[in-house]
Amino acid sequence: MFNIISYDERIKNFDWSISEKELDYQPGNVINIGWYCSDRICELGKADKPALIWEGSQGQEKRYTYNELRLTSNGVGQFLRNLGIQPEDRVCLFMDKIPELYIGFLGVLKIGAIVQPLFSAFGDESLIVRLDNAQTTAIITQRKHAPKVMKIIDKMPYLKHIIIVDADPSKPLGERQVAFDMDNAVKPDNFEIHPTKAESPSVLHYTSGTTGQPKGVKHVHYSLISQYLTAKWVLDLKDSDIYWCTADPGWVTGTSYGIIGAFSNGVTQCVLDSGFSAENWYRFIEKHRISMWYSAPTAIRSLMKAGDEVIKKFDLSSLRHLASVGEPLNSEAVIWSEKVFGKAFLDTYWQTETGSIMISNYPGMKIKPGSMGKPFPGITATVLDADTYEPFDGPGRIGLIAIKPGWPSMMRTYWRNEETYNKKFRNGWYLPGDRSSIDPEGYFWFVGRDDDVINTGGHLVSPFEVESALLEHPAVAESAVVSKPDFVNMEVVKAFVTLKPGFVGSKDLDLEIMNFVRKKLSPLAMPQEIEFIDNLPKTRSGKIMRRILHAKEWGEEIGDTSTLEND
Ligand code: WTA
């Protein structure tokens, strides 16, 4: 029996109070995600249950029970409080997928501060725009990532503390640095949790748009109501499950479901902090007897590429439920997973801004491979005509996905960017920026994004950010960044570049520019291909027309070029 029991029954008279009741939350009361994910689970009698099983790249393992999660995150809270961190201060987590990241997340929330998770692969440029926007007070990081912070420290007067979780006691600490060994710190048994309320800010995730700098998506503690219930009904988390969410908490999946959804449901979750290989992933599933696996299409396609033979070497019989998020999950991948694992990956659709799953396939519901499924109970979603912003009369037409605001985990604003936030709404609908159609049975079929944002391997990359980084290279005069098709990542970043006088395109320059972007931004944002050209297509007003370059890469019709300057 699945937790959701019956989708058709659940959508009737659905009310979020179902989730509130299960969490013993009453409107107006204190609600703190850090507390719900550790202290409350202990109160429910699971203090000695393993909460987190972590495996590092060298095969080393660490385990934390729910009580250890509670105590260690209390220690984090205490340490931050002693440093003078105040409620609503922004505390950035800049770490690999190590236990300190998961526990630090809960500790920051326990004192009412705002968590700002950032990928440890980010370079200094990616880091500074996000820290600057958030005016971050403290950053918790590892020795190996600290140099990237130190490089830009002079530009960040607001950043008071650089907390190193694995400091070398024999070496002096740098400017503003402080050592904090989470496992061996003081861990108060009675810790005063900050009495956050439903609308108190919790998590600030940065996401990339087409224009402008990345936007800080502000979430609140009340998001738990959505994250808990969607994890329970869609991921079907049960007490007996060993759960593996492969996402990095630098990304919203890694926090909403890799931390909050998992721990608030009191399951045991495993974390693998090492690079991808099919063999290693299957070994991990076999070793820990993973039963619920939440992953992403790029990973699934990589596994497909590795072939079926390798699967036979492992006992994967523990797997009982699989789901996927982040990019279109092609029907081939669904059919393949059913063949090799005996279970189909269920596609789920949502985004950083929505904070939790919006449209999904549900355990027990008829799956149509290639479709994203149906709206979660309580979510009203449709597609709108892109010209009128009105819903279509009947099914089958492609339009803009639109969701009626009002679910608990909806973002509350873009940090210091209310104007862009307001633009996300039309006629009372929230527009995530994606296109889809709906079939006569109410299933959503994803078509594509409605902007130029590149979704590479499930990660959103802004062409604007990559272009800005490219322009900082001494050889680059102008650039235009678009996506190009790729089997595994669906899309990868491609840059068209014109060079300054005196520079000539070459393989070496190509690699040098790629590396330049990788270091400044991140490996994901690095162009996989650079094409040197003499002129970029521009409008008569001088705006670069990415659309034309994009169409060329995808073999599509170029469309209206009447505004083109050099046609
Ligand atoms: C895309 C990820 C197709 C979409 C949780 C969305 C998807 C963006 C799917 C959000 C899916 C997410 N099928 N596309 N199942 N899920 N997307 O904010 O374009 O990193 O708007 O959050 O990824 O990406 P984000």
XYZ file of C-alpha atoms in Angstrom, residues 15 118 145 166 221 255 268 291 317 346 360 402 543 547 550 553:
16
model
C -6.618 20.776 2.376
C 25.893 27.226 -2.483
C 37.264 25.669 -0.492
C 38.127 20.848 9.177
C 9.602 27.783 7.629
C 17.471 20.634 0.526
C 17.174 6.813 7.169
C 14.738 1.254 -1.255
C 16.411 -6.006 -5.288
C 8.374 8.518 -11.800
C 4.089 14.513 -10.695
C 0.553 28.371 -14.738
C 21.232 43.484 -29.339
C 17.661 33.028 -30.917
C 20.150 28.664 -30.860
C 22.408 24.512 -33.065
